[in-house]
mmCIF file of C-alpha atoms and ligand atoms in Angstrom:
data_model
loop_
_atom_site.group_PDB
_atom_site.id
_atom_site.type_symbol
_atom_site.label_atom_id
_atom_site.label_comp_id
_atom_site.label_asym_id
_atom_site.label_seq_id
_atom_site.Cartn_x
_atom_site.Cartn_y
_atom_site.Cartn_z
ATOM 1 C CA MET A 16 0.210 0.094 0.154
ATOM 2 C CA LEU A 17 2.576 2.485 0.621
ATOM 3 C CA SER A 18 4.914 1.182 -2.402
ATOM 4 C CA ASN A 19 5.094 5.180 -3.681
ATOM 5 C CA LEU A 20 5.973 6.685 -0.052
ATOM 6 C CA PHE A 21 10.138 6.764 -0.831
ATOM 7 C CA SER A 22 9.458 8.151 -5.404
ATOM 8 C CA PRO A 23 9.266 11.034 -6.334
ATOM 9 C CA ILE A 24 5.848 13.451 -6.659
ATOM 10 C CA ARG A 25 5.676 16.563 -8.805
ATOM 11 C CA ILE A 26 3.949 19.025 -6.714
ATOM 12 C CA GLY A 27 4.069 22.374 -9.099
ATOM 13 C CA SER A 28 7.230 23.603 -10.170
ATOM 14 C CA MET A 29 8.815 21.635 -6.914
ATOM 15 C CA THR A 30 9.860 17.861 -6.940
ATOM 16 C CA SER A 31 9.598 16.280 -3.648
ATOM 17 C CA LYS A 32 12.681 13.532 -3.674
ATOM 18 C CA ASN A 33 9.605 11.460 -1.463
ATOM 19 C CA ARG A 34 5.943 11.316 0.027
ATOM 20 C CA LEU A 35 7.545 12.023 3.433
ATOM 21 C CA LEU A 36 6.518 16.490 4.618
ATOM 22 C CA MET A 37 7.313 17.094 8.176
ATOM 23 C CA SER A 38 3.800 19.103 9.073
ATOM 24 C CA ALA A 39 4.643 22.761 10.304
ATOM 25 C CA MET A 40 4.806 23.105 14.867
ATOM 26 C CA SER A 41 4.577 26.747 15.976
ATOM 27 C CA ILE A 42 7.845 25.170 18.441
ATOM 28 C CA ASN A 43 8.142 28.237 19.887
ATOM 29 C CA PHE A 44 11.515 29.034 20.241
ATOM 30 C CA GLY A 45 14.276 29.684 18.107
ATOM 31 C CA VAL A 46 13.907 33.341 18.479
ATOM 32 C CA ASP A 47 15.870 36.333 19.260
ATOM 33 C CA ASP A 48 13.939 39.030 20.514
ATOM 34 C CA SER A 49 13.099 40.623 16.731
ATOM 35 C CA CYS A 50 12.165 36.824 17.123
ATOM 36 C CA CYS A 51 14.419 36.744 13.594
ATOM 37 C CA VAL A 52 15.806 32.698 13.115
ATOM 38 C CA THR A 53 18.640 31.947 16.152
ATOM 39 C CA ASP A 54 21.291 28.019 15.318
ATOM 40 C CA GLN A 55 18.770 27.135 17.412
ATOM 41 C CA LEU A 56 16.412 26.309 14.720
ATOM 42 C CA VAL A 57 18.994 26.158 12.391
ATOM 43 C CA GLU A 58 19.905 23.115 13.559
ATOM 44 C CA TYR A 59 16.120 21.802 14.998
ATOM 45 C CA PHE A 60 15.720 21.378 10.843
ATOM 46 C CA ILE A 61 19.057 20.020 9.487
ATOM 47 C CA GLU A 62 18.477 17.472 12.483
ATOM 48 C CA ARG A 63 15.327 16.639 10.733
ATOM 49 C CA ALA A 64 16.506 17.182 6.384
ATOM 50 C CA ARG A 65 19.774 14.471 7.842
ATOM 51 C CA GLY A 66 16.206 12.523 8.607
ATOM 52 C CA GLY A 67 15.519 12.188 4.888
ATOM 53 C CA VAL A 68 11.988 14.022 5.205
ATOM 54 C CA GLY A 69 11.202 15.220 1.218
ATOM 55 C CA MET A 70 9.288 18.502 3.078
ATOM 56 C CA MET A 71 9.846 20.570 5.486
ATOM 57 C CA LEU A 72 7.639 23.035 7.358
ATOM 58 C CA VAL A 73 9.229 26.244 9.917
ATOM 59 C CA GLY A 74 5.538 26.687 12.046
ATOM 60 C CA GLY A 75 4.578 30.058 12.846
ATOM 61 C CA GLY A 76 5.702 32.094 10.306
ATOM 62 C CA SER A 77 3.534 35.184 11.152
ATOM 63 C CA VAL A 78 2.479 37.282 8.474
ATOM 64 C CA HIS A 79 1.728 40.361 11.503
ATOM 65 C CA PRO A 80 2.527 41.139 14.727
ATOM 66 C CA GLY A 81 -0.516 41.420 16.130
ATOM 67 C CA GLY A 82 -1.522 37.682 14.840
ATOM 68 C CA GLN A 83 1.417 36.009 16.570
ATOM 69 C CA GLU A 84 0.477 33.009 18.366
ATOM 70 C CA LEU A 85 3.178 32.943 20.266
ATOM 71 C CA PRO A 86 6.042 35.128 21.909
ATOM 72 C CA ASP A 87 8.632 33.110 19.549
ATOM 73 C CA LEU A 88 7.567 32.142 16.667
ATOM 74 C CA PRO A 89 9.691 33.936 13.135
ATOM 75 C CA GLN A 90 8.649 36.450 12.316
ATOM 76 C CA MET A 91 8.109 37.209 8.100
ATOM 77 C CA TYR A 92 6.096 40.546 8.684
ATOM 78 C CA ASN A 93 9.874 43.038 8.198
ATOM 79 C CA ASP A 94 12.470 42.677 5.913
ATOM 80 C CA ASP A 95 14.950 42.426 9.230
ATOM 81 C CA CYS A 96 14.043 38.903 8.526
ATOM 82 C CA ILE A 97 15.513 37.646 5.764
ATOM 83 C CA PRO A 98 19.159 37.170 6.314
ATOM 84 C CA ALA A 99 18.806 35.067 8.558
ATOM 85 C CA LEU A 100 16.113 33.255 7.000
ATOM 86 C CA LYS A 101 17.751 33.142 3.993
ATOM 87 C CA ASP A 102 20.986 31.685 6.451
ATOM 88 C CA MET A 103 18.770 29.682 7.429
ATOM 89 C CA VAL A 104 18.050 27.960 4.291
ATOM 90 C CA GLN A 105 21.187 27.719 2.501
ATOM 91 C CA ARG A 106 22.456 25.150 5.781
ATOM 92 C CA VAL A 107 19.219 23.327 5.806
ATOM 93 C CA LYS A 108 18.934 22.707 1.487
ATOM 94 C CA LYS A 109 22.277 21.626 1.785
ATOM 95 C CA TYR A 110 20.439 18.260 2.957
ATOM 96 C CA ASP A 111 18.482 17.167 -0.669
ATOM 97 C CA THR A 112 15.148 18.423 1.301
ATOM 98 C CA LEU A 113 12.843 20.462 -0.080
ATOM 99 C CA PHE A 114 12.228 23.525 2.578
ATOM 100 C CA GLY A 115 8.906 26.200 3.701
ATOM 101 C CA VAL A 116 7.057 28.747 5.470
ATOM 102 C CA GLN A 117 3.903 27.900 7.505
ATOM 103 C CA LEU A 118 2.247 31.598 7.551
ATOM 104 C CA MET A 119 0.057 31.972 9.948
ATOM 105 C CA HIS A 120 -2.247 34.830 11.712
ATOM 106 C CA GLY A 121 -3.756 33.280 15.223
ATOM 107 C CA GLY A 122 -6.537 36.315 14.856
ATOM 108 C CA ARG A 123 -8.796 34.761 18.130
ATOM 109 C CA GLN A 124 -5.926 32.487 18.814
ATOM 110 C CA SER A 125 -3.017 35.015 19.370
ATOM 111 C CA TYR A 126 -1.158 35.190 23.102
ATOM 112 C CA LEU A 127 -1.827 38.503 22.918
ATOM 113 C CA PRO A 128 -3.758 40.117 25.164
ATOM 114 C CA GLN A 129 -5.800 42.481 22.166
ATOM 115 C CA LYS A 130 -6.444 39.418 20.094
ATOM 116 C CA VAL A 131 -7.930 40.642 16.253
ATOM 117 C CA ALA A 132 -10.874 38.377 14.003
ATOM 118 C CA PRO A 133 -13.057 38.874 11.454
ATOM 119 C CA SER A 134 -16.263 39.397 14.145
ATOM 120 C CA PRO A 135 -16.017 39.616 18.305
ATOM 121 C CA ILE A 136 -15.659 36.425 19.876
ATOM 122 C CA PRO A 137 -14.041 34.917 21.569
ATOM 123 C CA ALA A 138 -11.818 31.577 21.134
ATOM 124 C CA PRO A 139 -14.052 28.704 23.009
ATOM 125 C CA ALA A 140 -10.384 27.340 24.538
ATOM 126 C CA VAL A 141 -7.378 27.935 25.810
ATOM 127 C CA VAL A 142 -6.618 32.058 25.047
ATOM 128 C CA LYS A 143 -8.794 34.123 26.855
ATOM 129 C CA GLY A 144 -9.164 37.641 25.972
ATOM 130 C CA GLU A 145 -10.213 40.701 23.434
ATOM 131 C CA VAL A 146 -11.200 39.948 20.361
ATOM 132 C CA ARG A 147 -12.107 43.192 18.040
ATOM 133 C CA ALA A 148 -14.125 42.966 14.463
ATOM 134 C CA LEU A 149 -10.870 43.701 12.284
ATOM 135 C CA GLU A 150 -12.625 46.570 10.056
ATOM 136 C CA ILE A 151 -11.978 46.535 6.044
ATOM 137 C CA ASP A 152 -8.861 48.229 6.183
ATOM 138 C CA GLU A 153 -7.320 46.218 7.941
ATOM 139 C CA ILE A 154 -8.005 42.710 6.579
ATOM 140 C CA LYS A 155 -6.825 44.756 3.172
ATOM 141 C CA GLU A 156 -4.005 45.551 5.764
ATOM 142 C CA LEU A 157 -3.591 41.705 6.136
ATOM 143 C CA ILE A 158 -4.285 40.248 2.314
ATOM 144 C CA SER A 159 -1.036 42.473 2.179
ATOM 145 C CA CYS A 160 1.059 41.548 5.537
ATOM 146 C CA PHE A 161 0.532 37.188 3.218
ATOM 147 C CA GLY A 162 1.690 38.213 0.619
ATOM 148 C CA ASP A 163 4.862 40.848 1.013
ATOM 149 C CA SER A 164 5.391 37.419 4.013
ATOM 150 C CA ALA A 165 5.371 35.031 1.303
ATOM 151 C CA ARG A 166 7.460 37.570 -1.230
ATOM 152 C CA ARG A 167 10.569 37.988 1.605
ATOM 153 C CA CYS A 168 10.617 34.019 1.813
ATOM 154 C CA GLN A 169 10.857 33.630 -1.679
ATOM 155 C CA THR A 170 14.015 36.060 -1.623
ATOM 156 C CA ALA A 171 16.177 33.960 1.390
ATOM 157 C CA GLY A 172 15.371 31.391 -0.513
ATOM 158 C CA PHE A 173 13.027 29.027 0.517
ATOM 159 C CA ASP A 174 10.686 26.521 -2.198
ATOM 160 C CA PHE A 175 7.197 27.121 -1.359
ATOM 161 C CA VAL A 176 5.241 28.145 1.513
ATOM 162 C CA GLU A 177 1.598 26.651 3.200
ATOM 163 C CA LEU A 178 -1.006 29.086 4.284
ATOM 164 C CA HIS A 179 -2.427 28.365 7.869
ATOM 165 C CA GLY A 180 -5.958 27.772 7.048
ATOM 166 C CA ALA A 181 -7.142 24.945 9.973
ATOM 167 C CA HIS A 182 -7.133 24.405 13.601
ATOM 168 C CA GLY A 183 -9.443 27.772 14.440
ATOM 169 C CA TYR A 184 -6.781 30.178 13.186
ATOM 170 C CA LEU A 185 -7.876 33.430 11.735
ATOM 171 C CA ILE A 186 -8.246 32.269 8.224
ATOM 172 C CA ASN A 187 -10.074 29.416 9.393
ATOM 173 C CA GLN A 188 -12.423 31.843 11.337
ATOM 174 C CA PHE A 189 -13.284 34.091 8.762
ATOM 175 C CA MET A 190 -14.444 30.401 6.302
ATOM 176 C CA ALA A 191 -16.622 28.854 9.951
ATOM 177 C CA GLN A 192 -19.837 30.845 10.552
ATOM 178 C CA ASN A 193 -19.620 30.007 14.084
ATOM 179 C CA SER A 194 -16.905 32.435 14.380
ATOM 180 C CA ASN A 195 -17.550 35.453 11.842
ATOM 181 C CA ILE A 196 -20.634 36.485 11.584
ATOM 182 C CA ARG A 197 -19.822 39.606 9.053
ATOM 183 C CA THR A 198 -22.462 41.192 7.190
ATOM 184 C CA ASP A 199 -20.185 42.578 5.128
ATOM 185 C CA GLU A 200 -18.192 41.313 1.544
ATOM 186 C CA TYR A 201 -16.498 39.335 4.525
ATOM 187 C CA GLY A 202 -19.635 37.398 5.552
ATOM 188 C CA GLY A 203 -22.293 35.866 4.463
ATOM 189 C CA SER A 204 -21.832 33.553 2.064
ATOM 190 C CA PHE A 205 -19.568 30.506 1.182
ATOM 191 C CA GLU A 206 -18.262 32.954 -1.223
ATOM 192 C CA ASN A 207 -18.104 36.204 1.143
ATOM 193 C CA ARG A 208 -15.882 34.052 4.074
ATOM 194 C CA THR A 209 -13.758 32.691 1.514
ATOM 195 C CA ARG A 210 -13.026 35.997 0.181
ATOM 196 C CA PHE A 211 -10.464 37.614 2.031
ATOM 197 C CA LEU A 212 -8.540 33.465 2.010
ATOM 198 C CA PHE A 213 -8.877 33.965 -1.800
ATOM 199 C CA GLU A 214 -7.072 37.404 -1.747
ATOM 200 C CA ILE A 215 -5.374 36.123 0.499
ATOM 201 C CA ILE A 216 -3.716 33.821 -2.629
ATOM 202 C CA GLU A 217 -3.816 36.780 -5.011
ATOM 203 C CA ASP A 218 -1.955 38.596 -3.166
ATOM 204 C CA ILE A 219 0.681 36.226 -3.007
ATOM 205 C CA GLN A 220 0.580 35.384 -6.281
ATOM 206 C CA ALA A 221 1.355 39.156 -7.869
ATOM 207 C CA LYS A 222 4.702 39.393 -5.001
ATOM 208 C CA THR A 223 6.010 36.429 -5.677
ATOM 209 C CA GLY A 224 4.742 35.571 -9.539
ATOM 210 C CA LYS A 225 2.831 32.384 -10.204
ATOM 211 C CA ASP A 226 5.745 29.611 -10.135
ATOM 212 C CA PHE A 227 6.284 30.252 -6.622
ATOM 213 C CA PRO A 228 4.063 27.056 -4.973
ATOM 214 C CA ILE A 229 0.846 28.115 -2.808
ATOM 215 C CA GLY A 230 -0.187 24.507 -0.132
ATOM 216 C CA ILE A 231 -2.535 24.873 2.011
ATOM 217 C CA ARG A 232 -3.625 23.424 5.269
ATOM 218 C CA ILE A 233 -7.347 23.282 6.508
ATOM 219 C CA ASN A 234 -9.421 21.516 8.387
ATOM 220 C CA GLY A 235 -11.829 18.251 6.491
ATOM 221 C CA ASN A 236 -13.867 19.610 9.355
ATOM 222 C CA ASP A 237 -13.610 22.446 12.509
ATOM 223 C CA TYR A 238 -15.455 19.078 14.340
ATOM 224 C CA ILE A 239 -17.243 22.565 16.062
ATOM 225 C CA GLU A 240 -20.988 23.243 16.302
ATOM 226 C CA ASN A 241 -21.916 25.525 12.214
ATOM 227 C CA GLY A 242 -18.470 25.243 12.289
ATOM 228 C CA TRP A 243 -15.879 24.329 8.500
ATOM 229 C CA ASP A 244 -17.577 21.311 7.642
ATOM 230 C CA LEU A 245 -16.671 18.657 4.860
ATOM 231 C CA GLU A 246 -19.265 19.881 2.419
ATOM 232 C CA SER A 247 -17.383 22.940 2.915
ATOM 233 C CA THR A 248 -14.108 21.131 1.855
ATOM 234 C CA VAL A 249 -15.837 19.233 -1.379
ATOM 235 C CA ARG A 250 -16.819 22.381 -2.716
ATOM 236 C CA ILE A 251 -13.412 24.668 -1.495
ATOM 237 C CA ALA A 252 -11.484 22.566 -3.326
ATOM 238 C CA PRO A 253 -10.858 21.937 -7.454
ATOM 239 C CA LEU A 254 -11.474 26.063 -7.007
ATOM 240 C CA LEU A 255 -8.252 26.076 -4.156
ATOM 241 C CA GLY A 256 -6.436 23.626 -7.436
ATOM 242 C CA LYS A 257 -8.288 26.629 -9.829
ATOM 243 C CA ALA A 258 -6.734 29.030 -8.369
ATOM 244 C CA GLY A 259 -3.783 27.893 -8.488
ATOM 245 C CA VAL A 260 -2.353 26.329 -5.202
ATOM 246 C CA VAL A 261 -0.771 23.682 -5.436
ATOM 247 C CA TYR A 262 -1.813 21.100 -2.489
ATOM 248 C CA LEU A 263 -4.189 20.694 -0.007
ATOM 249 C CA HIS A 264 -2.945 19.961 3.627
ATOM 250 C CA ILE A 265 -5.594 18.414 4.585
ATOM 251 C CA SER A 266 -5.949 18.574 9.055
ATOM 252 C CA GLY A 267 -9.176 18.694 11.390
ATOM 253 C CA GLY A 268 -10.438 20.043 14.424
ATOM 254 C CA VAL A 269 -9.994 23.050 16.365
ATOM 255 C CA TYR A 270 -9.117 23.849 19.673
ATOM 256 C CA GLY A 271 -12.592 23.750 21.628
ATOM 257 C CA SER A 272 -13.776 20.685 19.084
ATOM 258 C CA THR A 273 -16.822 18.940 20.680
ATOM 259 C CA GLU A 274 -16.286 15.685 18.997
ATOM 260 C CA LEU A 275 -13.021 15.162 18.872
ATOM 261 C CA THR A 276 -11.640 12.591 21.639
ATOM 262 C CA ILE A 277 -7.753 13.268 21.550
ATOM 263 C CA PRO A 278 -7.634 15.975 24.415
ATOM 264 C CA SER A 279 -4.954 17.697 23.020
ATOM 265 C CA MET A 280 -7.434 19.075 20.147
ATOM 266 C CA TYR A 281 -5.252 18.739 17.391
ATOM 267 C CA THR A 282 -6.258 15.280 15.387
ATOM 268 C CA PRO A 283 -3.339 14.179 12.865
ATOM 269 C CA HIS A 284 -3.430 14.969 10.064
ATOM 270 C CA GLY A 285 -5.055 13.396 7.829
ATOM 271 C CA CYS A 286 -4.598 12.937 4.091
ATOM 272 C CA PHE A 287 -1.860 15.377 1.693
ATOM 273 C CA VAL A 288 -3.574 15.377 -1.994
ATOM 274 C CA HIS A 289 -1.815 16.903 -4.560
ATOM 275 C CA LEU A 290 -4.078 18.750 -7.334
ATOM 276 C CA ALA A 291 -2.345 18.276 -10.581
ATOM 277 C CA GLN A 292 -2.353 21.371 -12.678
HETATM 278 C C1 LIG B 314 3.792 21.735 19.275
HETATM 279 C C2 LIG B 314 2.750 21.234 17.971
HETATM 280 C C3 LIG B 314 2.978 22.840 17.939
HETATM 281 C C4 LIG B 314 1.579 22.858 16.227
HETATM 282 N N1 LIG B 314 1.644 23.812 15.578
HETATM 283 C C5 LIG B 314 1.313 23.329 14.359
HETATM 284 C C6 LIG B 314 0.647 24.417 13.277
HETATM 285 O O1 LIG B 314 1.799 25.848 14.533
HETATM 286 N N2 LIG B 314 0.686 24.592 12.722
HETATM 287 C C7 LIG B 314 -0.173 23.202 12.004
HETATM 288 O O2 LIG B 314 -0.913 23.523 10.775
HETATM 289 N N3 LIG B 314 -0.163 22.664 13.002
HETATM 290 C C8 LIG B 314 0.439 22.115 14.658
HETATM 291 N N4 LIG B 314 0.472 21.416 14.730
HETATM 292 C C9 LIG B 314 -0.185 19.865 14.958
HETATM 293 C C10 LIG B 314 1.185 19.332 13.353
HETATM 294 O O3 LIG B 314 2.081 20.072 12.772
HETATM 295 C C11 LIG B 314 0.309 17.189 13.292
HETATM 296 O O4 LIG B 314 -0.808 17.455 12.438
HETATM 297 C C12 LIG B 314 0.253 16.840 14.411
HETATM 298 O O5 LIG B 314 1.279 16.816 15.419
HETATM 299 C C13 LIG B 314 -0.612 15.792 13.971
HETATM 300 O O6 LIG B 314 0.516 14.927 13.068
HETATM 301 P P1 LIG B 314 1.131 13.658 13.819
HETATM 302 O O7 LIG B 314 0.837 12.394 13.957
HETATM 303 O O8 LIG B 314 2.265 13.620 12.989
HETATM 304 O O9 LIG B 314 2.559 14.333 15.140
HETATM 305 C C14 LIG B 314 1.745 21.808 16.047
HETATM 306 C C15 LIG B 314 1.156 19.828 17.265
HETATM 307 C C16 LIG B 314 2.481 20.481 17.889
HETATM 308 C C17 LIG B 314 2.772 18.438 18.590
#
């Protein structure tokens, strides 16, 4: 059944030497006071790359200081981060792995006391604090922050970026009805709730060119009342392919999911879907 596991696969413009991907983890170490990466993070990834994985992701790549999920995650929100990222890429790429960054904004699941989200609804679990609804101009600014961050990753030499659209973070908050009760063009219908995501993809493509691979992690199901569900996933998948996304990394659950039986709230990630172009 796993006979192809160690054979190469083409994903967009990339070829992975095998079918193993180390999924993104926000490990909350390996950055300095400005959240630029340090040798500790480089050495962590070198060890993982030496293990032989075909694709790897830096987790928690923060696109905006107000969306930092945890204090010690690598920032992609200003150009000062580029030299250290470049050095990391050069040292890790010697081990023949595709190296990407998962870009994220925590929204109402950021660790900061003042949080922003599509609507002023606190997260159901884990984080506490005030949540303020984003104004339209702030939404546009955040879209642009994703594009600028992807451009920095490309400049640093990363092979691809992945958007964190799962697990109850900002993109997922826009997509799910229980966290998005907006009545403007970013809320309501399926089309409006997914607009934030599609505008991010467009902004990235405008700033990096269409050949720079974009993957996305989304939940197949949030497993929470009125959350993002399987029907919506089936509906969005071909649209993401059409928009130029090269893979879907399907996960499940948000913090506070009621139907999950495991305590961490993370389901083991389900599957990785390569979108034929
Ligand atoms: C400490 C920790 C941090 C994580 N951070 C992220 C993250 O930033 N983004 C993400 O998509 N998944 C994150 N995850 C989920 C993992 O990517 C993965 O889906 C989960 O660990 C289950 O996979 P496994 O069974 O291979 O461990 C995190 C998991 C752990 C344990």
